[in-house]
Coordinates of C-alpha atoms and ligand atoms in Angstrom, one line a residue:
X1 CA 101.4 16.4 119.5
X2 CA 100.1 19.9 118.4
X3 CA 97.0 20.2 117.0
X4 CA 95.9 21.8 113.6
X5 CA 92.9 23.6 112.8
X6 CA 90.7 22.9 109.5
X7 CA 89.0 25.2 107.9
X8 CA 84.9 24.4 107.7
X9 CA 83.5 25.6 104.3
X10 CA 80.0 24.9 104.5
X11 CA 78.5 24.5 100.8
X12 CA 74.5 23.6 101.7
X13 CA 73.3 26.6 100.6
X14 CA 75.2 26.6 97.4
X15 CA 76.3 22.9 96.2
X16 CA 73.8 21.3 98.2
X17 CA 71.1 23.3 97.4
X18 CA 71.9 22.1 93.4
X19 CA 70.2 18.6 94.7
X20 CA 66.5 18.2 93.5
X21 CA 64.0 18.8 96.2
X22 CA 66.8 21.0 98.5
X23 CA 65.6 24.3 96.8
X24 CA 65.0 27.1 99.1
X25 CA 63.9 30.8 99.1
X26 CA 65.3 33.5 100.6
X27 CA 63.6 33.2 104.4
X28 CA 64.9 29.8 104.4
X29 CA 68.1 30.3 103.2
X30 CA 68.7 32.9 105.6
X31 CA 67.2 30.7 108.7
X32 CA 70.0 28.3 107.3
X33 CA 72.5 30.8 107.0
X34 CA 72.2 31.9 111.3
X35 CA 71.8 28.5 112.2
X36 CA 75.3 27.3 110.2
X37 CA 76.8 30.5 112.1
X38 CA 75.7 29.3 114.7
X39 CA 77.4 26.3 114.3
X40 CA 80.5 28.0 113.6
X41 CA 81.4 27.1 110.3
X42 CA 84.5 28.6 109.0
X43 CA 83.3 30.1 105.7
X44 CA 79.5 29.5 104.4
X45 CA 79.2 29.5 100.6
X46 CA 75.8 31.1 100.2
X47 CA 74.7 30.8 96.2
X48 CA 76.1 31.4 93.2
X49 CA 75.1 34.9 92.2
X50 CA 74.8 34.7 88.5
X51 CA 72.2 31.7 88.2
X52 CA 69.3 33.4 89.5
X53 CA 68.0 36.8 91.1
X54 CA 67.0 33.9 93.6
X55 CA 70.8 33.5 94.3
X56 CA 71.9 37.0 93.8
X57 CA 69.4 38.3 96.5
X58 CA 70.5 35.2 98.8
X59 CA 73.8 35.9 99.1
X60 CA 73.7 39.8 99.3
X61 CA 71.4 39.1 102.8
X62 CA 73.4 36.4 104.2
X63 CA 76.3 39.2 103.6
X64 CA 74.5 41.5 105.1
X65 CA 73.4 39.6 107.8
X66 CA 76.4 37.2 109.3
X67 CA 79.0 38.9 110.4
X68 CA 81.1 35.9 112.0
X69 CA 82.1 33.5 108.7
X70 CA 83.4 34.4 105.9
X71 CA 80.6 34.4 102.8
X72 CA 81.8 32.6 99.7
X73 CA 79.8 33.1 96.2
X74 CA 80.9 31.0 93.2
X75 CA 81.2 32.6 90.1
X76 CA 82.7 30.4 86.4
X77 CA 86.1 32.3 86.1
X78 CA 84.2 34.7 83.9
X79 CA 84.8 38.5 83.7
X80 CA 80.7 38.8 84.3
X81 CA 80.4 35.9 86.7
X82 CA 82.9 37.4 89.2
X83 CA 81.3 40.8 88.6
X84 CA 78.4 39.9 89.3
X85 CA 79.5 37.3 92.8
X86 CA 81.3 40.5 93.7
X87 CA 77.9 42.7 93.6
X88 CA 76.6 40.1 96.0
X89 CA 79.3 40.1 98.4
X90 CA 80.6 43.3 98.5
X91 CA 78.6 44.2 101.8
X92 CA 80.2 40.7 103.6
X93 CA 82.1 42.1 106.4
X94 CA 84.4 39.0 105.4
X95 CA 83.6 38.2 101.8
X96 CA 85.4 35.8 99.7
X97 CA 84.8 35.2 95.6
X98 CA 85.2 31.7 94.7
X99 CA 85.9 31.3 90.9
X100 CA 86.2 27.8 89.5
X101 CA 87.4 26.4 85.9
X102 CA 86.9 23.0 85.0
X103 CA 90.6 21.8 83.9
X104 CA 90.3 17.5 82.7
X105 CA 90.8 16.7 79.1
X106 CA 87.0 15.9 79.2
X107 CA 85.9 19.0 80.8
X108 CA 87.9 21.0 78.3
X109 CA 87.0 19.3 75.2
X110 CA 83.7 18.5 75.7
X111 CA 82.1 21.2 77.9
X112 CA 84.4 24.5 77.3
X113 CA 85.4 23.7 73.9
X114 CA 89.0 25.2 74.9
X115 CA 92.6 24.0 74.5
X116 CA 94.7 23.4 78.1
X117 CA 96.6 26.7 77.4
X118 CA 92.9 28.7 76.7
X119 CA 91.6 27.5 80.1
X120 CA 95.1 28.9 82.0
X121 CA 94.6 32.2 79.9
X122 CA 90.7 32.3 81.8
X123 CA 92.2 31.5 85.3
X124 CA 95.0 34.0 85.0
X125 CA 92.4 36.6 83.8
X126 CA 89.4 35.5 85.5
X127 CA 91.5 35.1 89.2
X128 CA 93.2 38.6 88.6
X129 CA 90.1 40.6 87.9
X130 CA 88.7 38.6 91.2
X131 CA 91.6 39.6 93.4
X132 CA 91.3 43.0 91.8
X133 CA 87.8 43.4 93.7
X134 CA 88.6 41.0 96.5
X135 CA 91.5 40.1 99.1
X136 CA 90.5 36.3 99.5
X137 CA 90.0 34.5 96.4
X138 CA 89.5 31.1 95.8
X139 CA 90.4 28.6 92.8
X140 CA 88.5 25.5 91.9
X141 CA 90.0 23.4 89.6
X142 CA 86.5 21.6 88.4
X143 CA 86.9 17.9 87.8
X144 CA 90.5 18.2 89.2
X145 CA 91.0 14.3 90.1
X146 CA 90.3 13.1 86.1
X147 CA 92.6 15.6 85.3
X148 CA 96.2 15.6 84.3
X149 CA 98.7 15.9 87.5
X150 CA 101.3 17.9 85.7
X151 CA 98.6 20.2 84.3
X152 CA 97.5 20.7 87.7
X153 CA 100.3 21.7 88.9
X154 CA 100.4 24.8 85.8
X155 CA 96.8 25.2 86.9
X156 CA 97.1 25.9 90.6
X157 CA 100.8 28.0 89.2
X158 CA 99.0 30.2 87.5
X159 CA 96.2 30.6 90.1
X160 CA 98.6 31.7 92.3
X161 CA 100.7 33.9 90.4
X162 CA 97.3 36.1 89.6
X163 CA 96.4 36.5 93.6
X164 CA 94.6 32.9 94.7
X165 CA 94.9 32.4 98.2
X166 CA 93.1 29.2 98.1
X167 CA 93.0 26.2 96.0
X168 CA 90.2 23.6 95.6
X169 CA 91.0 20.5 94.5
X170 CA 87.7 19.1 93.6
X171 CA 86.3 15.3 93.3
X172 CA 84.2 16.7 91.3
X173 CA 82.4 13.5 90.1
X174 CA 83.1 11.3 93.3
X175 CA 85.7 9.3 91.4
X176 CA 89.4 9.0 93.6
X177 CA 89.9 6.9 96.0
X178 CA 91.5 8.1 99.2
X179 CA 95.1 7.1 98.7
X180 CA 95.3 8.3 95.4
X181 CA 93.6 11.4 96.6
X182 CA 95.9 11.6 98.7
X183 CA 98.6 10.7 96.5
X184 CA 97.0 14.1 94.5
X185 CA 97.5 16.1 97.1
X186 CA 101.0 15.7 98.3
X187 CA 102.0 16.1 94.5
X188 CA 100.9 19.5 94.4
X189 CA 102.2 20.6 97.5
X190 CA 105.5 19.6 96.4
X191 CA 105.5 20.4 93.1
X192 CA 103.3 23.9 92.8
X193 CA 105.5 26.9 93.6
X194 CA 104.4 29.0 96.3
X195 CA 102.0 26.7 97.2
X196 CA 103.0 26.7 101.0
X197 CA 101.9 30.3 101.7
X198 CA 97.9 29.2 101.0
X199 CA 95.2 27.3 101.2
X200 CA 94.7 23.6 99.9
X201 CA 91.2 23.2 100.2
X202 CA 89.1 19.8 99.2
X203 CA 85.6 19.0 97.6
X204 CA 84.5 15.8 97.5
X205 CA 81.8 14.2 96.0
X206 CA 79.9 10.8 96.9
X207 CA 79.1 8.7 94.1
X208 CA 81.6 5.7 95.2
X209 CA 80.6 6.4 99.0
X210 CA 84.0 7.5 99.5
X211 CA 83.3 11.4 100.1
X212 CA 84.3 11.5 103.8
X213 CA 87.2 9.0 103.7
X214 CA 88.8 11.4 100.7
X215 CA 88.6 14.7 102.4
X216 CA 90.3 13.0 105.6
X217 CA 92.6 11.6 103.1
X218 CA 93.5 14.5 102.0
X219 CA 93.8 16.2 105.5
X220 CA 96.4 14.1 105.9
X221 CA 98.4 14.7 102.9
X222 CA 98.1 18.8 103.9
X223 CA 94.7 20.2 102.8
X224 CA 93.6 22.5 105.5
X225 CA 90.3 23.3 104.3
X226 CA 87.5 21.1 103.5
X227 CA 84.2 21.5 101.8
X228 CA 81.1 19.9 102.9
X229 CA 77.5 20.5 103.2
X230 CA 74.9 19.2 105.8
X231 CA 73.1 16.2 105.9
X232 CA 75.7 15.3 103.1
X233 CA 73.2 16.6 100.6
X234 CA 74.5 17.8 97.1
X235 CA 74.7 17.0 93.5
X236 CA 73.6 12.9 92.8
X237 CA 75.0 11.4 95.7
X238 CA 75.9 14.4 97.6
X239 CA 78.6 16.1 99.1
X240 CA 81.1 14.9 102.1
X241 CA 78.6 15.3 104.8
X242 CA 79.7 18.0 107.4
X243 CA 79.0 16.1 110.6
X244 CA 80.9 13.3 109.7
X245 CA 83.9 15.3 108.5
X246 CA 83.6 17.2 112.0
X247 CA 83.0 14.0 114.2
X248 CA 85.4 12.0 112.6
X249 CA 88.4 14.4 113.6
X250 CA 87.0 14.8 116.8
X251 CA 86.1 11.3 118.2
X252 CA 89.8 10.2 116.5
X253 CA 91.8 13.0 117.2
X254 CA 94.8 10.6 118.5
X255 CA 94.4 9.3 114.9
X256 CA 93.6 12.8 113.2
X257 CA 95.5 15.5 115.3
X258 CA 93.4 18.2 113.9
X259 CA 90.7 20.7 115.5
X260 CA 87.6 22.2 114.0
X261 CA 85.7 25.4 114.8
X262 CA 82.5 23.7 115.0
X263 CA 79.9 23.9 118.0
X264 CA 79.4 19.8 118.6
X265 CA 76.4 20.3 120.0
X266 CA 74.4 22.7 117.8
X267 CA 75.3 19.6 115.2
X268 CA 71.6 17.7 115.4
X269 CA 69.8 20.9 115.2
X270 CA 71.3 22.4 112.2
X271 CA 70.7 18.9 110.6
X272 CA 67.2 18.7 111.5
X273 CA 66.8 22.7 110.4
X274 CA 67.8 21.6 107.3
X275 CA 65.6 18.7 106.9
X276 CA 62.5 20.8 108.2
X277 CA 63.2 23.6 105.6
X278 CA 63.6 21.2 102.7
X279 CA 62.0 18.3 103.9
X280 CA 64.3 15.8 102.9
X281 CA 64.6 13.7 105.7
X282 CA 67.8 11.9 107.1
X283 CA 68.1 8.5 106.0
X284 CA 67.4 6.7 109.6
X285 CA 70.5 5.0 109.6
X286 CA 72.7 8.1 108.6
X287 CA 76.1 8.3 111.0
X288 CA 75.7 11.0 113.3
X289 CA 72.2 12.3 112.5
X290 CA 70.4 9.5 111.6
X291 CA 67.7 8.5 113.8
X292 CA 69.1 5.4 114.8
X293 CA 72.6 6.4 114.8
X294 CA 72.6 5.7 119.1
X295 CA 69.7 3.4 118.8
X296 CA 71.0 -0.2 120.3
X297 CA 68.5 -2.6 119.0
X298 CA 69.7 -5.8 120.1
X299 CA 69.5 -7.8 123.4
X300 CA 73.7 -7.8 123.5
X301 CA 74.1 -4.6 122.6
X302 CA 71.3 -3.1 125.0
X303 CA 73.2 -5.7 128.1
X304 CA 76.4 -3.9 127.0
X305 CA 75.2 -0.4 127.3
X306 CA 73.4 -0.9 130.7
X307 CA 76.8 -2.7 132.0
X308 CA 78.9 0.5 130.7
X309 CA 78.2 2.7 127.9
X310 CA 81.3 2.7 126.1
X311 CA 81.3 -0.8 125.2
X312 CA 78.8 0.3 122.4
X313 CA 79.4 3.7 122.2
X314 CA 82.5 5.6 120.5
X315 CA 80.2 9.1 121.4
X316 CA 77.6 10.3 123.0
X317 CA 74.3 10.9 121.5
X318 CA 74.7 14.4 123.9
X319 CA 77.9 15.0 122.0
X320 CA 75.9 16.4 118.9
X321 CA 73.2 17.7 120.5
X322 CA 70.5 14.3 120.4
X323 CA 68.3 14.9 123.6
X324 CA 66.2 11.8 124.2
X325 CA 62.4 12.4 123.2
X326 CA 60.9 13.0 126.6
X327 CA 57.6 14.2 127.9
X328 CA 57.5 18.2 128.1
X329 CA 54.4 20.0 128.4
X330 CA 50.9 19.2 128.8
X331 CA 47.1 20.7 128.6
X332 CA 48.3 22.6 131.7
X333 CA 51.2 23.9 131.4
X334 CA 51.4 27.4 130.9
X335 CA 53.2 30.2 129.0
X336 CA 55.6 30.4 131.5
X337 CA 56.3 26.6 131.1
X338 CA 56.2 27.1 127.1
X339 CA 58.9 30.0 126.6
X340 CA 61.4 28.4 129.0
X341 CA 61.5 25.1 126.7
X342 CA 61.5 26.7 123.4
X343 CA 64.2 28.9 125.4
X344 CA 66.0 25.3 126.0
X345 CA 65.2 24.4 122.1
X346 CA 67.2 27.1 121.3
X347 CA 64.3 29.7 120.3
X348 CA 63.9 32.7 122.7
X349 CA 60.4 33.4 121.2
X350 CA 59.8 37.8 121.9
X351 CA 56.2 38.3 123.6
X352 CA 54.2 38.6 119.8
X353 CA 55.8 35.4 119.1
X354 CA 55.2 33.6 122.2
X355 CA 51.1 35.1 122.1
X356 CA 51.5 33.2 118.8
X357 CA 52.8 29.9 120.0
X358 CA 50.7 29.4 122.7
X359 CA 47.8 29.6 121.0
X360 CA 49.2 27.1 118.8
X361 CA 50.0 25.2 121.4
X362 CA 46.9 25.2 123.8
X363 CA 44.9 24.3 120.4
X364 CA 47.2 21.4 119.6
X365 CA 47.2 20.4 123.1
X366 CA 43.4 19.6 123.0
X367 CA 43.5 17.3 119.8
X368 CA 46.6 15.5 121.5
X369 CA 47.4 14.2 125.0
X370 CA 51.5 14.9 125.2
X371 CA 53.2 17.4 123.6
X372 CA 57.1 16.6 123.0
X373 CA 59.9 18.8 121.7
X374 CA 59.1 17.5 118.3
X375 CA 55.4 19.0 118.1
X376 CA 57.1 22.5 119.6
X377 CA 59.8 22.3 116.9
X378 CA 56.9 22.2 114.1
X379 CA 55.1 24.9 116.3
X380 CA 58.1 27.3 115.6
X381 CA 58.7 26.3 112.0
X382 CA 55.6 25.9 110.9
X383 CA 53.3 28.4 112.8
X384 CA 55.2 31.1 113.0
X385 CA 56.7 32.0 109.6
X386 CA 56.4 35.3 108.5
X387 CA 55.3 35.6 105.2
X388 CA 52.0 37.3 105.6
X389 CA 48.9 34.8 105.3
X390 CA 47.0 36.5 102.2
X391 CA 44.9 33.4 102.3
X392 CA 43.8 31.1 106.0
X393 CA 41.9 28.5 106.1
X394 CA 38.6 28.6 107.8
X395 CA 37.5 25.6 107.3
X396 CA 37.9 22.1 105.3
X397 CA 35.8 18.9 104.7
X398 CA 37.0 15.8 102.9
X399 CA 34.8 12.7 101.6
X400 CA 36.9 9.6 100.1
X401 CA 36.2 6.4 99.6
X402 CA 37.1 2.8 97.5
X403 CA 33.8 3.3 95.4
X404 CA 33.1 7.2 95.1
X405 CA 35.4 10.2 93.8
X406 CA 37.0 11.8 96.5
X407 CA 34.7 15.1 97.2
X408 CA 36.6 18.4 99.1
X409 CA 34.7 21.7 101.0
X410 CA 37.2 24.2 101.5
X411 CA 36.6 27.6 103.3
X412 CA 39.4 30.1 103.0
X413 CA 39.9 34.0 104.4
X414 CA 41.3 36.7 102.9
X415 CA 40.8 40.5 103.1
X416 CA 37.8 40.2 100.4
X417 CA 36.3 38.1 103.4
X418 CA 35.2 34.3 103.3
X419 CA 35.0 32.4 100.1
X420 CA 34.2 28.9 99.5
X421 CA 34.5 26.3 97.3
X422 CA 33.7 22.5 96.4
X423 CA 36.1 20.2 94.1
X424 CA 36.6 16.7 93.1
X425 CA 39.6 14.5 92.8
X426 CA 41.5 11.4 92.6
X427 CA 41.6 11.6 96.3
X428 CA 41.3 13.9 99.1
X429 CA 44.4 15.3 99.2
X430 CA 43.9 16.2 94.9
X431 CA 40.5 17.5 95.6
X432 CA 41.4 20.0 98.9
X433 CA 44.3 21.5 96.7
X434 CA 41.5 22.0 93.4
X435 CA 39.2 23.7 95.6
X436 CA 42.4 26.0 97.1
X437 CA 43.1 26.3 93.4
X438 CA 39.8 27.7 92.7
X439 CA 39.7 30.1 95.6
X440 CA 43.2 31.7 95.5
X441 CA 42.7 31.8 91.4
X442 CA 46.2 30.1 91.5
X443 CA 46.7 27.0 89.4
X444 CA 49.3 25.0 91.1
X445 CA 51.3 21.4 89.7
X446 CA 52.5 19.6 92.4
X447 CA 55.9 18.5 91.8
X448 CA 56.1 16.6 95.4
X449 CA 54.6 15.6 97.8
X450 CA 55.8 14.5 101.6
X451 CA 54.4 13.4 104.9
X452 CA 55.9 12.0 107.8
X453 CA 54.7 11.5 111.8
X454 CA 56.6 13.5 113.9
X455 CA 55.8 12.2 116.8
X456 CA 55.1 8.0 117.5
X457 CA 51.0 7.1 118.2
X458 CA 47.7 7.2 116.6
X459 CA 47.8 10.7 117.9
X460 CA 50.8 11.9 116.4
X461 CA 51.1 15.1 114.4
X462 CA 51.7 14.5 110.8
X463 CA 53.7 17.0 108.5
X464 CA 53.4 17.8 104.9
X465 CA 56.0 19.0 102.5
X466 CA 55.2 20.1 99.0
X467 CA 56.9 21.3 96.0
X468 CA 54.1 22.9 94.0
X469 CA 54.9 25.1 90.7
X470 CA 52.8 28.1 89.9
X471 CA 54.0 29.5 86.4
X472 CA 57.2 28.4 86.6
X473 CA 58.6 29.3 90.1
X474 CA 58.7 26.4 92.4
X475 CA 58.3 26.8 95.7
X476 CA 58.0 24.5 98.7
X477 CA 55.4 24.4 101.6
X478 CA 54.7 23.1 104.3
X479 CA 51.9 22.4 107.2
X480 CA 51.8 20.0 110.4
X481 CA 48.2 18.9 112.2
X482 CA 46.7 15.7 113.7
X483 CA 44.8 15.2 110.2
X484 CA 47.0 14.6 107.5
X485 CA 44.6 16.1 105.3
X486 CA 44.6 19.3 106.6
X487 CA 48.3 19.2 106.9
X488 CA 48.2 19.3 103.3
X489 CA 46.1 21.9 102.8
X490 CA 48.1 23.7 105.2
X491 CA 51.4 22.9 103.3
X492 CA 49.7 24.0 99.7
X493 CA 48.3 27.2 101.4
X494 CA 51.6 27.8 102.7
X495 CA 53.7 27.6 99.2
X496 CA 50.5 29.6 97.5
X497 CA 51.0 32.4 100.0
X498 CA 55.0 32.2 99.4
X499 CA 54.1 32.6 96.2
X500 CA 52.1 35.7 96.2
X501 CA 53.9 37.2 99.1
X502 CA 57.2 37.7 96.4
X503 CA 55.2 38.3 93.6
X504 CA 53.3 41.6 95.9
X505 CA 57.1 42.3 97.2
X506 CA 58.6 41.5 93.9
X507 CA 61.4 39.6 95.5
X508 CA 63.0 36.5 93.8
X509 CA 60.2 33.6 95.1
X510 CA 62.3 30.9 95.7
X511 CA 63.7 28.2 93.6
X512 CA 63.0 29.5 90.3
X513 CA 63.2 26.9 87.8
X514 CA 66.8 26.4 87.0
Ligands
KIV601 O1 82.0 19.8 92.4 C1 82.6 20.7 92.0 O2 83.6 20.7 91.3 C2 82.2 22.0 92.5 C3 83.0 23.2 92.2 C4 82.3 24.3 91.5 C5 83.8 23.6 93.4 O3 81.1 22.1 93.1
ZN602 ZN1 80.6 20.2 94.0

């Protein structure tokens, strides 16, 4: 039997950065962008140019930047929307505008305040003028599984007729079911004229659960294209999470006769890029990713493995890139030692970068005993950054206890020199970011606020994640050490200097507020 391919349209960067806490700036987004090329994702849908500046300057460098997959932006199917997506992705050396119109009764009456034959006047209109400016196109039918199947099929006629050369057919609230989605499917490939010579794409939601089982459903039924993002992340529940989507074809390809594009193995570490950047973490028992998704806890499972593997395992952890944690380096090893394993990490560090790391490394190696991958994954991300550190910190001391306020010293550099100050809080962690607040002249709200161990023991590193709003913008930060309370400093320091980094460069920060 001859195998098909599916199209990979990676949406992270645009529907899956919509989901609260995924917000990212325009480093990060980028870092995302080359690893999902990486990858080799089909088509990367980097923002949606018209919300923000944040957006607009997003997708203009991830057009300028990756060459390999088609960039998508979204635009509403709005002569100033596409204009606009089109400014961004003009540069793309494969660009793509994808313009969307919701089209359910609901939608229509309640959100666009427009008749049935209003919204097929926009979509004519709004998909010309895009095909005007651009040779790929694509139509999203917003809402399309509460909407009318006959209408649809007028929809997706029209989208055609004015230059569409592929058609979403989104689950837009995570309602169908797979059979009738693929019921949905199959209707409009044999009712929708012409509809053979494109693309039927899929974008499905998860608010039943039923996100991944749809878009196969629909595979089946013809759709060659299929939305997703990583980790699953998205709107409420998320989107169709791409590993699943990928592995699910690949590990039941005698069920599924279909192939993907996608580099198995650079899987794990696009999933834990992502969870670094935003710091979400993966649910532990997430399919694929999750940290126990090849853990074997009990005693008849673990007898079944030892006796032969496959009794327990439909893949292999190696399949997707999991390495087991293992011992790397210690006090002793040396540079050498260092750049070959973040060579093997995938992170060929240049000699500036490498200085850097190593004397990250050698000072992280005397506050702990064993250094794994882990600790030189949060070396990379989190030591060497480049937005330019106007502010360091020198030096910190924190006093908390049941019966006292908690009491905070903080020392911090910048090029006026050393500067400290002393502040009070609920707790440690509230009085080290007051005194930061004093020194930088910032005043921050802290919108979130993460830790986690990255690796086991009493010794292990802890790392910080914080969403912290200054005026406004939100941006996130982060900052690993043995001490969780200077982690946190770290992480606030680290958004503050974000922060003043775009405002000096005047770029878009981040997130603004949306
Ligand atoms: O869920 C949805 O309908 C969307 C469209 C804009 C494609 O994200
Ligand atoms: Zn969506």
């Amino acid at each position: 039997m001859g195998t098909e391919r599916i199209t990979i349209f990676d949406t992270t960067l645009r529907d899956g950065e919509q989901s609260p806490g995924c917000s990212m700036n325009l480093d990060e987004k980028l870092q995302m962008a080359r690893q999902l090329e990486a990858l080799g994702v089909d088509v990367i849908e980097a923002g949606f140019p018209v919300a923000s500046e944040g957006d607009f300057a997003a997708v203009q460098a991830i057009a300028r930047e990756c060459r390999k997959p088609v960039i998508a932006g979204l635009c509403r199917a709005i002569p100033k929307d596409i204009e606009r997506a089109w400014e961004a992705l003009r540069e793309a050396a494969r660009p793509r505008i994808h313009t969307f119109l919701a089209t359910s009764d609901i939608h229509l009456a309640h959100k666009l305040q427009k008749t049935r034959a209003e919204a097929l006047v926009m979509i004519r209109e709004g998909v010309g003028l895009a095909k005007s400016l651009c040779p790929d196109v694509e139509f999203s039918a917003e809402d399309a599984t509460r909407s009318d199947w006959d209408y649809l099929v007028e929809v997706f006629t029209v989208a055609i007729e004015a230059g569409a050369t592929v058609l979403n057919v989104p689950d837009t609230v995570g309602y169908t079911v797979p059979d009738e989605y693929g019921r949905l499917i199959a209707h409009l490939k044999a009712k929708v004229p012409g509809i053979d010579g494109v693309t039927i794409s899929v974008h499905c939601h998860n608010d039943l659960g039923l996100a991944v089982a749809n878009s196969l459903a629909a595979i089946a039924a013809g759709a060659r294209q299929v939305e997703c993002t990583v980790n699953g992340i998205g709107e409420r529940a998320g989107n169709a999470a791409l590993e699943e989507v990928v592995m699910a074809l690949s590990v039941r390809r005698d069920a599924m006769p279909f192939t993907t594009g996608v580099n198995q193995e650079a899987i794990y570490r696009t999933s834990q890029t992502l969870a670094n950047i935003t710091g979400i973490e993966v649910q532990p028992n997430k399919a694929i990713v999750g940290r126990n998704a090849f853990a074997h806890e009990s005693g008849i499972h673990q007898h079944g493995m030892l006796s032969h593997r496959s009794t327990y395992e439909i893949m292999t952890p190696e399949s997707v890139g999991v390495r087991q944690t293992h011992l790397v380096l210690g006090k002793h090893s040396g540079r050498h030692a260092l750049a070959k394993r973040f060579e093997e990490l995938g992170y060929p560090l240049g000699r500036t970068e490498l200085d850097k790391a190593y004397k990250l490394f050698t000072k992280l190696s005397d506050q702990k005993k064993e250094i794994f991958d882990e600790d030189l994954l949060a070396i990379v991300r989190d030591g060497l950054t480049h937005i330019p550190e106007t502010f360091k910190l020198r030096a910190l001391q924190a006093t908390a206890g049941t019966s006292m306020f908690a009491t905070a010293l903080v020392t911090l550099a910048s090029d006026g020199g050393e500067a400290t100050e002393t502040a009070m809080g609920d707790g440690p962690v509230n009085a080290v970011f007051a005194a930061v607040d004093k020194l930088t002249g910032l005043k921050g709200r802290l919108l979130d606020f993460r830790i986690h161990a990255i690796t086991g023991g009493a010794d292990a590193v802890g790392e910080v994640f914080v969403q912290v709003e200054f005026d406004g913008v939100t941006q996130g930060g982060k900052g690993a050490s043995t001490d969780i309370v200077e982690a946190s400093v770290r992480a606030y320091l680290n958004a503050t200097n974000k922060v003043l980094f775009a405002r000096r460069a005047s770029v878009p920060a981040a997130a603004e507020t949306r």
